[in-house]
Amino acid sequence: MTSNRRVVLLAGDGIGPEVAGEALRVVDWLDRRRSVGFDLSEAQVGGAAYDATGHPLPDSTLEAARAADAVLLGAVGGPRWDSLDFSLRPERAILGLRKSLDLFANLRPAKVFDALSDASSLKADVLRGLDLMIIRELTGGIYFGEPRGVETLPDGTRRGVNTEVYTTPEIRRVGAVAFELARERQGKVHSVEKANVMESGGLWREEIQTLRDADYADVDLHHMYADNCAMQLVRDPHQFDVVVTSNLFGDLLSDISAQLTGSLGMLPSASLGAPGPGGTRAALYEPVHGSAPDIAGEGKANPIAMVLSLAMLLRHSLDQDEDAELIEQAVGNVLDRGLRTADILQPGFTAVSTEDMGRAICAELDRLAA
Ligand code: NAD
């Protein structure tokens, strides 16, 4: 495993190490069969890091993440650490990584594998073959805007304030991520805001349109109000390819799109920073799910979200699209053969453990690469 591309694996807590173990199994497979093309090292994060060093994001981990081309993270958190001061809670490590690496674009694909198209609460024929990407602005907007706070008014009642703020550079840099990605996909972007009632939404719309006209005229751009987008996502999700939106709307819309695919255990994500001088950008890849303390240590966790996060890493940070596709194909084939971890198990299918699922994906990779 020698190369100048560096990847840091942060397994974390709960089911984090279990699903990370299956991603490592796939990395080993890549190393044996495809010459993996990156150096992989491991570092501590979350509650495990707190237990070992007194901090959920030790300096050594942050430095390793900063020096890497990409970070692959399992999950953090658990009841053991819930009584810690807020600043030392395992979940702070993720916020710390996002902030330190300036990860401003959150990518959440919603891809429905044929074998699971009837696992969602929506009708299978609305979902079959679905493949869309929600890009959420992650470091700006109402979650960070000033002024914010709660004040007591002279009459004794209280007033809570949060402020939606976006600037031209903040909008354009996340817009550029969406347009670039659309070029590699179906060439269509929906930009989502509430320009009808919010000035910041009006600015968002204008800036995205200006960026598109100047640099991405080949991409098909649509503007949509956020409330309509929520409705359209469940009515006819196939109309979307790439959706780009603010922090708040992205938080909501990505959870709706997650539900389209049926299970938390299937959902990967990426958070990207700005491209550096060499064209590479800071990037963190992680499953959408948390550390699932209710099933940790029982071999029940679905490793697919983590394995698909590795596939995203290969595609978006290492330009190894072919390997990413191979992994996604292997996952699809294993599901087609009826293997299911407990979270996606339905009557008539074969229940498998976390490790069995990882082994089956590697066996399928063997078959595909033969
Ligand atoms: P969770 O995602 O950990 O679990 C929610 C439910 O989904 C649980 O029933 C769990 O068993 C199930 N689940 C999740 N991932 C699964 C998988 N891969 N396979 C099978 N089932 C799976 O969310 P939660 O219970 O709200 O949070 C648990 C802990 O995780 C908390 O400490 C929380 O702060 C932390 N958390 C961490 C992250 C992260 O690391 N990015 C994200 C969310 C929550």
PDB file of C-alpha atoms and ligand atoms in Angstrom, residues 15 19 73-79 82 91 94 263-266 286-295 300-303 305 341 343, ligand 1:
ATOM      1  CA  ILE A  15     -20.575   0.284  15.461  1.00  0.00           C
ATOM      2  CA  VAL A  19     -18.305  -1.061   9.873  1.00  0.00           C
ATOM      3  CA  LEU A  73     -14.837   8.155   9.413  1.00  0.00           C
ATOM      4  CA  GLY A  74     -16.985   5.454  11.042  1.00  0.00           C
ATOM      5  CA  ALA A  75     -19.189   7.038  13.717  1.00  0.00           C
ATOM      6  CA  VAL A  76     -18.788   8.669  17.105  1.00  0.00           C
ATOM      7  CA  GLY A  77     -20.744   8.937  20.338  1.00  0.00           C
ATOM      8  CA  GLY A  78     -22.503   6.785  22.878  1.00  0.00           C
ATOM      9  CA  PRO A  79     -24.195   6.902  26.283  1.00  0.00           C
ATOM     10  CA  ASP A  82     -23.263  11.707  27.239  1.00  0.00           C
ATOM     11  CA  GLU A  91     -19.818  14.518  18.428  1.00  0.00           C
ATOM     12  CA  ILE A  94     -17.019  15.954  13.698  1.00  0.00           C
ATOM     13  CA  SER A 263     -32.469   2.478   5.567  1.00  0.00           C
ATOM     14  CA  LEU A 264     -29.919   4.509   7.453  1.00  0.00           C
ATOM     15  CA  GLY A 265     -27.489   1.629   7.101  1.00  0.00           C
ATOM     16  CA  MET A 266     -27.299   2.193   3.326  1.00  0.00           C
ATOM     17  CA  GLU A 286     -18.705   8.958   6.474  1.00  0.00           C
ATOM     18  CA  PRO A 287     -21.924   6.993   6.708  1.00  0.00           C
ATOM     19  CA  VAL A 288     -24.956   9.144   7.550  1.00  0.00           C
ATOM     20  CA  HIS A 289     -25.801   6.942  10.546  1.00  0.00           C
ATOM     21  CA  GLY A 290     -24.429   7.348  14.070  1.00  0.00           C
ATOM     22  CA  SER A 291     -22.703   4.882  16.397  1.00  0.00           C
ATOM     23  CA  ALA A 292     -25.906   2.848  17.015  1.00  0.00           C
ATOM     24  CA  PRO A 293     -25.118   1.906  20.642  1.00  0.00           C
ATOM     25  CA  ASP A 294     -28.284  -0.243  20.720  1.00  0.00           C
ATOM     26  CA  ILE A 295     -26.673  -2.817  18.398  1.00  0.00           C
ATOM     27  CA  LYS A 300     -25.754  -6.638  13.429  1.00  0.00           C
ATOM     28  CA  ALA A 301     -24.582  -3.343  11.884  1.00  0.00           C
ATOM     29  CA  ASN A 302     -25.037  -2.881   8.170  1.00  0.00           C
ATOM     30  CA  PRO A 303     -21.580  -2.019   6.758  1.00  0.00           C
ATOM     31  CA  ALA A 305     -23.124   2.825   4.151  1.00  0.00           C
ATOM     32  CA  THR A 341     -28.328  -7.354   7.540  1.00  0.00           C
ATOM     33  CA  ASP A 343     -31.938  -3.423   9.414  1.00  0.00           C
TER      34      ASP A 343
HETATM   35  P1  NAD B   1     -27.943   6.178  15.009  1.00  0.00           P
HETATM   36  O1  NAD B   1     -27.812   6.505  13.573  1.00  0.00           O
HETATM   37  O2  NAD B   1     -26.702   5.740  15.703  1.00  0.00           O
HETATM   38  O3  NAD B   1     -29.045   5.023  15.198  1.00  0.00           O
HETATM   39  C1  NAD B   1     -30.417   5.194  14.865  1.00  0.00           C
HETATM   40  C2  NAD B   1     -31.064   3.818  14.649  1.00  0.00           C
HETATM   41  O4  NAD B   1     -30.610   3.268  13.416  1.00  0.00           O
HETATM   42  C3  NAD B   1     -30.672   2.808  15.726  1.00  0.00           C
HETATM   43  O5  NAD B   1     -31.765   1.973  15.994  1.00  0.00           O
HETATM   44  C4  NAD B   1     -29.557   1.998  15.106  1.00  0.00           C
HETATM   45  O6  NAD B   1     -29.447   0.686  15.587  1.00  0.00           O
HETATM   46  C5  NAD B   1     -29.929   2.038  13.616  1.00  0.00           C
HETATM   47  N1  NAD B   1     -28.728   2.020  12.776  1.00  0.00           N
HETATM   48  C6  NAD B   1     -27.889   3.048  12.557  1.00  0.00           C
HETATM   49  N2  NAD B   1     -26.892   2.674  11.752  1.00  0.00           N
HETATM   50  C7  NAD B   1     -27.097   1.385  11.447  1.00  0.00           C
HETATM   51  C8  NAD B   1     -26.397   0.424  10.655  1.00  0.00           C
HETATM   52  N3  NAD B   1     -25.266   0.723   9.983  1.00  0.00           N
HETATM   53  N4  NAD B   1     -26.890  -0.820  10.572  1.00  0.00           N
HETATM   54  C9  NAD B   1     -28.031  -1.156  11.209  1.00  0.00           C
HETATM   55  N5  NAD B   1     -28.748  -0.293  11.962  1.00  0.00           N
HETATM   56  C10 NAD B   1     -28.282   0.962  12.080  1.00  0.00           C
HETATM   57  O7  NAD B   1     -28.565   7.468  15.722  1.00  0.00           O
HETATM   58  P2  NAD B   1     -28.852   7.748  17.277  1.00  0.00           P
HETATM   59  O8  NAD B   1     -29.328   6.501  17.939  1.00  0.00           O
HETATM   60  O9  NAD B   1     -29.664   8.952  17.296  1.00  0.00           O
HETATM   61  O10 NAD B   1     -27.418   8.136  17.887  1.00  0.00           O
HETATM   62  C11 NAD B   1     -26.551   7.201  18.544  1.00  0.00           C
HETATM   63  C12 NAD B   1     -25.229   7.901  18.839  1.00  0.00           C
HETATM   64  O11 NAD B   1     -24.590   8.252  17.619  1.00  0.00           O
HETATM   65  C13 NAD B   1     -25.388   9.206  19.630  1.00  0.00           C
HETATM   66  O12 NAD B   1     -24.332   9.297  20.548  1.00  0.00           O
HETATM   67  C14 NAD B   1     -25.295  10.276  18.562  1.00  0.00           C
HETATM   68  O13 NAD B   1     -24.825  11.500  19.070  1.00  0.00           O
HETATM   69  C15 NAD B   1     -24.269   9.650  17.631  1.00  0.00           C
HETATM   70  N6  NAD B   1     -24.339  10.130  16.236  1.00  0.00           N
HETATM   71  C16 NAD B   1     -23.151  10.195  15.585  1.00  0.00           C
HETATM   72  C17 NAD B   1     -23.129  10.556  14.254  1.00  0.00           C
HETATM   73  C18 NAD B   1     -21.812  10.543  13.547  1.00  0.00           C
HETATM   74  O14 NAD B   1     -20.865   9.960  14.042  1.00  0.00           O
HETATM   75  N7  NAD B   1     -21.729  11.131  12.374  1.00  0.00           N
HETATM   76  C19 NAD B   1     -24.323  10.833  13.574  1.00  0.00           C
HETATM   77  C20 NAD B   1     -25.542  10.722  14.268  1.00  0.00           C
HETATM   78  C21 NAD B   1     -25.527  10.349  15.605  1.00  0.00           C
END
